One Martini backbone bead per residue (centre of mass of N, CA, C, O) as a GRO file, in nm:
protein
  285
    1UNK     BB    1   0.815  10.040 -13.119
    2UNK     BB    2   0.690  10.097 -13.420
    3UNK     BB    3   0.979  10.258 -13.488
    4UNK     BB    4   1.154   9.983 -13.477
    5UNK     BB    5   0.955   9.831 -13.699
    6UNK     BB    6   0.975  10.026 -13.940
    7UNK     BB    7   1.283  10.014 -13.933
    8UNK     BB    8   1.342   9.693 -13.961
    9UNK     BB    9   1.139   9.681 -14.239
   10UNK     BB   10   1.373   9.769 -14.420
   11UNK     BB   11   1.572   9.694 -14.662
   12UNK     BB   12   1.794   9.928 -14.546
   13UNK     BB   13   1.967   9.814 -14.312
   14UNK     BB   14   2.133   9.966 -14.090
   15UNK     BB   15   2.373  10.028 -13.823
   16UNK     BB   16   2.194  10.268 -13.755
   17UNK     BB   17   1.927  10.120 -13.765
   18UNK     BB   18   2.027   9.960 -13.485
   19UNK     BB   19   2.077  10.166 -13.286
   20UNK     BB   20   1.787  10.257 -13.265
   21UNK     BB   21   1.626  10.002 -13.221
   22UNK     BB   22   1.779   9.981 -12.935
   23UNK     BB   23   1.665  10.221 -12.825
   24UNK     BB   24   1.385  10.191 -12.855
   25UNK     BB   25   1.361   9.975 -12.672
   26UNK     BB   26   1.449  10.026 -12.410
   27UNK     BB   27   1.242  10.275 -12.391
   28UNK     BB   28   1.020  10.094 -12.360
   29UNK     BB   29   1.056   9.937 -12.151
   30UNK     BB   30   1.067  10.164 -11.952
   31UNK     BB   31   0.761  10.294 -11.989
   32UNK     BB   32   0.644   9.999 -11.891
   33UNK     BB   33   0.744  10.046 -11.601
   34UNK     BB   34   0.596  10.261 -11.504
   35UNK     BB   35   0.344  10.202 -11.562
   36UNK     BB   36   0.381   9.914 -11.374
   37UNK     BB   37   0.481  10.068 -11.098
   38UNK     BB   38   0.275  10.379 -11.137
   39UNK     BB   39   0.032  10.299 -11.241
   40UNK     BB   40  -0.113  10.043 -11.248
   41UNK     BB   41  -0.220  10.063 -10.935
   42UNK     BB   42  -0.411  10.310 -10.979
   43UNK     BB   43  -0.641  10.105 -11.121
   44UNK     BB   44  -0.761   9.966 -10.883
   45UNK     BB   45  -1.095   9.919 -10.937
   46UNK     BB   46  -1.100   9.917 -11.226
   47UNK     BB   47  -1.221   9.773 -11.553
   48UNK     BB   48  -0.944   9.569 -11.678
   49UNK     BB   49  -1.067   9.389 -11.844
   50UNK     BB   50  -1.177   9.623 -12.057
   51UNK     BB   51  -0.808   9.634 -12.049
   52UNK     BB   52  -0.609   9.482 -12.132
   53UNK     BB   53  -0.335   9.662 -12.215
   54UNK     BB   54  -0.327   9.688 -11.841
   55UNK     BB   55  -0.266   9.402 -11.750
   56UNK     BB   56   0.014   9.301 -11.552
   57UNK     BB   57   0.079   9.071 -11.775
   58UNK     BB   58   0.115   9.238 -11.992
   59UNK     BB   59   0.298   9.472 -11.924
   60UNK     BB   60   0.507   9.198 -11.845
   61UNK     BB   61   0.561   9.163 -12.126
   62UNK     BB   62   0.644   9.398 -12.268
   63UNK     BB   63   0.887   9.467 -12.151
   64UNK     BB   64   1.063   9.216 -12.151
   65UNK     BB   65   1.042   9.221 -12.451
   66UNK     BB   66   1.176   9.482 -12.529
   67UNK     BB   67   1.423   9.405 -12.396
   68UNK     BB   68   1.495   9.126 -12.583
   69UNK     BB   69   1.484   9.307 -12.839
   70UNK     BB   70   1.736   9.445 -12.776
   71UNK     BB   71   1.908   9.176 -12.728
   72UNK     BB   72   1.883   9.073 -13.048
   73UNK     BB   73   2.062   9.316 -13.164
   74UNK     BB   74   2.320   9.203 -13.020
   75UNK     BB   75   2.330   8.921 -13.153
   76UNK     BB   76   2.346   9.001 -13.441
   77UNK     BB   77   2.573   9.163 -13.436
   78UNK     BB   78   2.792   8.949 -13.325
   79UNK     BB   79   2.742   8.780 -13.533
   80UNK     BB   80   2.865   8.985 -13.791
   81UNK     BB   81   3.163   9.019 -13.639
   82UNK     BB   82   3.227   8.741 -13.527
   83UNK     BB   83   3.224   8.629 -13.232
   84UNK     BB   84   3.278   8.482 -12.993
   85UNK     BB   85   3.070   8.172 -12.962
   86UNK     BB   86   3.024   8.174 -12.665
   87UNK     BB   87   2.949   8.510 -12.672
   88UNK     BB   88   2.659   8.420 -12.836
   89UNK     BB   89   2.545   8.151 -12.687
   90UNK     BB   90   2.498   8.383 -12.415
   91UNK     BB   91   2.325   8.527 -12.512
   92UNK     BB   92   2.085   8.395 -12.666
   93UNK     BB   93   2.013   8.259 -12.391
   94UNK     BB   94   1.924   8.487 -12.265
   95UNK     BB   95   1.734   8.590 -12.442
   96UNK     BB   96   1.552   8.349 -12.441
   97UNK     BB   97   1.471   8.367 -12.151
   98UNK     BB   98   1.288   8.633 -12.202
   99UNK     BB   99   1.070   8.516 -12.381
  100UNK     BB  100   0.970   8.353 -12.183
  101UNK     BB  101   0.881   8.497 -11.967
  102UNK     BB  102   0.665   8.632 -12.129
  103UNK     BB  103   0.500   8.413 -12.155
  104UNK     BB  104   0.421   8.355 -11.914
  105UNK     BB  105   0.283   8.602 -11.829
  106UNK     BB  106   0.041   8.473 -12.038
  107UNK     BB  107  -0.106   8.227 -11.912
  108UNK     BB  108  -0.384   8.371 -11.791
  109UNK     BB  109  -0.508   8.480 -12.015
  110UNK     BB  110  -0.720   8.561 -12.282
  111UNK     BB  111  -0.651   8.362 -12.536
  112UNK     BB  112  -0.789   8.555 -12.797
  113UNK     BB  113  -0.576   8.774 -12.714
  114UNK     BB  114  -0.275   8.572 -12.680
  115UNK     BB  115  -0.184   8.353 -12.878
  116UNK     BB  116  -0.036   8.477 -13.088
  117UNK     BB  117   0.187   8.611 -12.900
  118UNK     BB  118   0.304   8.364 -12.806
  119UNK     BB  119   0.414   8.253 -13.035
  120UNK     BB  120   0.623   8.469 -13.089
  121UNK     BB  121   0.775   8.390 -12.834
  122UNK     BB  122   0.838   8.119 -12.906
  123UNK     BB  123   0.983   8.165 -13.111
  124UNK     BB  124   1.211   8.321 -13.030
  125UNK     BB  125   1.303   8.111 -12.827
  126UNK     BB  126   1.394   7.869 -13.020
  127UNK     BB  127   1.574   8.035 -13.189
  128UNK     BB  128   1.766   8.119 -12.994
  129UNK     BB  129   1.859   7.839 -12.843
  130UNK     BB  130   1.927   7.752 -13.136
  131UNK     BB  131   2.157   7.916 -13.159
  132UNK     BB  132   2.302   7.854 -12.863
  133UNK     BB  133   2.341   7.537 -12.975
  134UNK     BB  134   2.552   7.632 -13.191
  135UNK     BB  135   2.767   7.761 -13.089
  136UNK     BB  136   2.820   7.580 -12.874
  137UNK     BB  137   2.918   7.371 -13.114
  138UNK     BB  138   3.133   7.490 -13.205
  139UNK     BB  139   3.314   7.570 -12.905
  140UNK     BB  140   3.301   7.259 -12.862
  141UNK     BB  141   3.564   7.183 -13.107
  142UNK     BB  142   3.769   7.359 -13.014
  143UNK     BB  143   3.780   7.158 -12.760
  144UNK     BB  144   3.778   6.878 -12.845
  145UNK     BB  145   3.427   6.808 -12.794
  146UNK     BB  146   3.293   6.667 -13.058
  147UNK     BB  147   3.039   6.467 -12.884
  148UNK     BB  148   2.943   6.759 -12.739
  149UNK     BB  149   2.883   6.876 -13.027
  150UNK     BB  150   2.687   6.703 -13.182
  151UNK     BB  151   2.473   6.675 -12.932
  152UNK     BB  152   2.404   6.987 -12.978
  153UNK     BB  153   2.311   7.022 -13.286
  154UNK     BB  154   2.109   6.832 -13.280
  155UNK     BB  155   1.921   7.023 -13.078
  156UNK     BB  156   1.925   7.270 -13.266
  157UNK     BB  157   1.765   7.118 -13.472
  158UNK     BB  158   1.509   7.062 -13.289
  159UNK     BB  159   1.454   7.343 -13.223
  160UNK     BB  160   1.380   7.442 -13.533
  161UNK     BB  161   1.137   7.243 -13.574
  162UNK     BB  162   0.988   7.379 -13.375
  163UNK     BB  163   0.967   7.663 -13.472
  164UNK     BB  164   0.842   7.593 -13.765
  165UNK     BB  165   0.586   7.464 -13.616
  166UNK     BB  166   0.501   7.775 -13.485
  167UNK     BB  167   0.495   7.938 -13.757
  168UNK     BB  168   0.228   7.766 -13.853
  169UNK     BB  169   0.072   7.832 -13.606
  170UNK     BB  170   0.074   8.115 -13.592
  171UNK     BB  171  -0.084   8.213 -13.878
  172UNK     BB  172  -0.360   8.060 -13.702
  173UNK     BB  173  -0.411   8.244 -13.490
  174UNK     BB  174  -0.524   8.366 -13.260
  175UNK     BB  175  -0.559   8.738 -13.321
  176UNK     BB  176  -0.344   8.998 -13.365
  177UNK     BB  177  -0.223   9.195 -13.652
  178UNK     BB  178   0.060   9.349 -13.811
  179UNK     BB  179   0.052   9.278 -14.084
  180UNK     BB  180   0.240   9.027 -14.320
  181UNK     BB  181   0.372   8.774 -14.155
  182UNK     BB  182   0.685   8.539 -14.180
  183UNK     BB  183   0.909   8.373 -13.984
  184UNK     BB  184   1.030   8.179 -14.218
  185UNK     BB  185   1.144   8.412 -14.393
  186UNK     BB  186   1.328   8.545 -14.209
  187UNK     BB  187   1.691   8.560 -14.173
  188UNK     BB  188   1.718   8.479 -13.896
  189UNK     BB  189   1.594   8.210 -13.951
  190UNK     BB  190   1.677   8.108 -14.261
  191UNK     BB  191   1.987   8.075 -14.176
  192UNK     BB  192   1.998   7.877 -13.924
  193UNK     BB  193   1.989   7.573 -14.083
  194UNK     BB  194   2.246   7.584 -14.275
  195UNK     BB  195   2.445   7.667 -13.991
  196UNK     BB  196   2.371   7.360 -13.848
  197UNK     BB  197   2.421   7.165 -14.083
  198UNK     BB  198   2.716   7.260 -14.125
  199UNK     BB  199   2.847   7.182 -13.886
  200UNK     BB  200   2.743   6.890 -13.808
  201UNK     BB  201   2.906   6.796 -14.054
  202UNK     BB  202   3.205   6.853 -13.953
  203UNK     BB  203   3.188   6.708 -13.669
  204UNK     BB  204   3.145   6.422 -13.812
  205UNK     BB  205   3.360   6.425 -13.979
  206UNK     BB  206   3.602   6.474 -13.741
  207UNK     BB  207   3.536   6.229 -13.560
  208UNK     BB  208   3.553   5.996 -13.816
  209UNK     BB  209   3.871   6.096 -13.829
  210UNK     BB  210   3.973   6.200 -13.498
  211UNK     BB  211   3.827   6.117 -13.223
  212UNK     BB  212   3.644   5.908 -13.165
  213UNK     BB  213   3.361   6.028 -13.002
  214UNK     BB  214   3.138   5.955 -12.826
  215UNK     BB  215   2.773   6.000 -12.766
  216UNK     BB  216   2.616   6.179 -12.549
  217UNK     BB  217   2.286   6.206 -12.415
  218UNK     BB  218   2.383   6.398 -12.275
  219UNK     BB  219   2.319   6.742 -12.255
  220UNK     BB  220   2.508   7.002 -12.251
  221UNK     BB  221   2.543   7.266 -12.066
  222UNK     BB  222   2.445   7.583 -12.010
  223UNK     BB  223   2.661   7.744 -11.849
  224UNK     BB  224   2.681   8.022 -11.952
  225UNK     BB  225   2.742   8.359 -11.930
  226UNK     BB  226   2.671   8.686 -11.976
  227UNK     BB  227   2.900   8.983 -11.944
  228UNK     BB  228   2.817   9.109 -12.252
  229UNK     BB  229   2.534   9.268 -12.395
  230UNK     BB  230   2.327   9.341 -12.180
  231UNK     BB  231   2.062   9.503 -12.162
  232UNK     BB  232   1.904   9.824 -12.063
  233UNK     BB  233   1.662   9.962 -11.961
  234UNK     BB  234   1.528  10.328 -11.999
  235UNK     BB  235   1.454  10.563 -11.780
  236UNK     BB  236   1.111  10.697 -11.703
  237UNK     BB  237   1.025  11.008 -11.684
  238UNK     BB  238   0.792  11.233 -11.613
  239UNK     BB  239   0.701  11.510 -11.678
  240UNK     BB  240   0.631  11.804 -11.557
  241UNK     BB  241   0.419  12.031 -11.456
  242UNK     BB  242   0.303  12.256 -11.560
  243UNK     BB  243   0.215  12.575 -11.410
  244UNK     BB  244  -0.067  12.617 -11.546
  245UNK     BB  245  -0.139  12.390 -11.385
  246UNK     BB  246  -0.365  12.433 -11.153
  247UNK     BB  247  -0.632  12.401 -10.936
  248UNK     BB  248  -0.773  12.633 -11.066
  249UNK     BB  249  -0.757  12.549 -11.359
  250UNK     BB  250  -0.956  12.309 -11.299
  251UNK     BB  251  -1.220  12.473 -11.239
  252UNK     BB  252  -1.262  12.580 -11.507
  253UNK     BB  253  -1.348  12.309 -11.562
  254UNK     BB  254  -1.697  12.255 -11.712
  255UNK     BB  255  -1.941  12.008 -11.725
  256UNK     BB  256  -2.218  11.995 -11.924
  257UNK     BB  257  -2.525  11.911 -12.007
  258UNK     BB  258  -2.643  11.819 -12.322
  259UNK     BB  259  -2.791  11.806 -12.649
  260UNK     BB  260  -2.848  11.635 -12.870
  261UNK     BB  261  -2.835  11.641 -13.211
  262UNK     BB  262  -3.038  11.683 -13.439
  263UNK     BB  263  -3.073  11.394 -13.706
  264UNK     BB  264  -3.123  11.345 -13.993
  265UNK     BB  265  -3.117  11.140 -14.272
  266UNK     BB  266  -3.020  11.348 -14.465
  267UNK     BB  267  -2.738  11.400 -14.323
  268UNK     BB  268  -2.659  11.153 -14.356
  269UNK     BB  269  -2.338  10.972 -14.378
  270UNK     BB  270  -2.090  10.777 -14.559
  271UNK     BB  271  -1.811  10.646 -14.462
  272UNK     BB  272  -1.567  10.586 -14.528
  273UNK     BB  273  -1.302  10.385 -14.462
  274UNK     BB  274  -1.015  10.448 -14.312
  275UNK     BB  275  -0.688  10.491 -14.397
  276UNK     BB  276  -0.396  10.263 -14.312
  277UNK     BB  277  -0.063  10.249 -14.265
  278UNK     BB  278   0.233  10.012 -14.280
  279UNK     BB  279   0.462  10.006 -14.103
  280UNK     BB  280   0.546   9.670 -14.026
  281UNK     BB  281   0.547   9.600 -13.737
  282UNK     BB  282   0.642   9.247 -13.629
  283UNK     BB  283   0.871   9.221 -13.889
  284UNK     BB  284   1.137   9.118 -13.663
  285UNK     BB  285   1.161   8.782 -13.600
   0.00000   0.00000   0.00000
């Protein structure tokens, strides 16, 4: 998860880059899950209260979290290559639901602990669905359904004016961060307000000269299902127990209680604190 954050936030990302960060967050998953089906069981009875990343809805947004981000590297891909707007609108529909999905997981935590982690899952999730109603709204005007095409871009703006106002909640959200992020300079976000306000412009046009299509109250459904594209984790195996750990030699670690010892004034020493190098965190937003 951290190498594929690493890889992410570099000036110079590349096709190959894009494929290591999908492979990376795969096996995040993958590993998120045997936690959760394999280990997170036998804890049961020990104070999870004290591991907060240990406790069920995190370890179940974790998970899911990284699914979400793997396919949301395959909706930027989409993006790029220009694919037909129908399966870019599904592929996001689908990514913005797993963002949901993982939102939800938290929503019995301890709020102290988990509200910046929420928000950045709510903004993933209205940026998606922004995605998703932007493609959907140029799809919808190649078949001729102009005032259903408008109605949908509406909405994708709608949806945008949320993310931007997550964005700035986001900011001062308690809660953990690594690095100073900014959701709302990303390229990936920053890019959509103005590709939305352009097709926008477009429909309405197009239905000014050509169509003359009432505007439906109702917003058309996102009916569309991705068939392609969809990743899936990478199953994690614990590896084998070396031969030479056997249960006799586990019986010759002995722990005795020793005396701690004695430190003088004069010993202490203040140590300065560590220096930690900025990986880049979640700055892939």
């Amino acid at each position: 998860m951290k190498r594929a954050a690493k890889i992410a936030s570099s000036n110079n990302y590349t096709e190959s880059d894009a494929k290591d960060v999908h492979t990376c967050m795969r096996k995040a998953a993958g590993i998120f899950d045997y936690v959760l089906t394999k280990v997170s069981p036998h804890l049961e009875g020990s104070r999870l209260e004290d591991w907060h990343d240990c406790t069920v809805p995190v370890l179940t947004a974790y998970k899911i979290r990284m699914y979400a981000e793997a396919q949301e590297v395959t909706v930027a891909r989409a993006i790029q290559l220009k694919h037909k707007p129908d399966l870019i609108s599904a592929l996001a529909n689908e990514t913005s639901k797993l963002f949901s999905d993982a939102d939800t997981a938290l929503r019995e935590c301890d709020v102290e602990h988990v509200t910046k982690w929420r928000r950045y899952l709510q903004i993933k999730d209205q940026v998606l669905a922004a995605y998703a109603r932007s493609f959907q709204g140029e799809y919808l005007l190649t078949l001729d359904k102009c005032g259903e095409s408008i109605r949908t871009l509406r909405e994708a703006q709608k949806l945008y004016k949320e993310a931007q106002n997550l964005c700035k909640q986001y900011e001062h959200a308690p809660g953990n961060s690594v690095g100073e992020v900014r959701p709302m300079k990303h390229p990936f976000f920053a890019k959509l307000g103005p590709v939305i306000e352009l097709r926008l412009q477009k429909s309405e046009r197009e239905n000014g000269f050509i169509y003359y299509q009432k505007i439906p109250e109702e917003l058309p459904e996102l009916e569309l299902k991705a068939t392609f594209g969809l990743a899936a984790p990478i199953q994690f195996e614990m590896p084998a127990v070396h031969p030479i750990f056997t249960e006799e030699a586990y019986k010759d670690f002995t722990i005795q209680d020793t005396s701690k010892p004695k430190i003088s004034g004069s010993d202490k020493e203040e140590l300065a604190p560590a220096k930690e190098t900025d990986i880049g965190g979640d700055t892939k937003i």
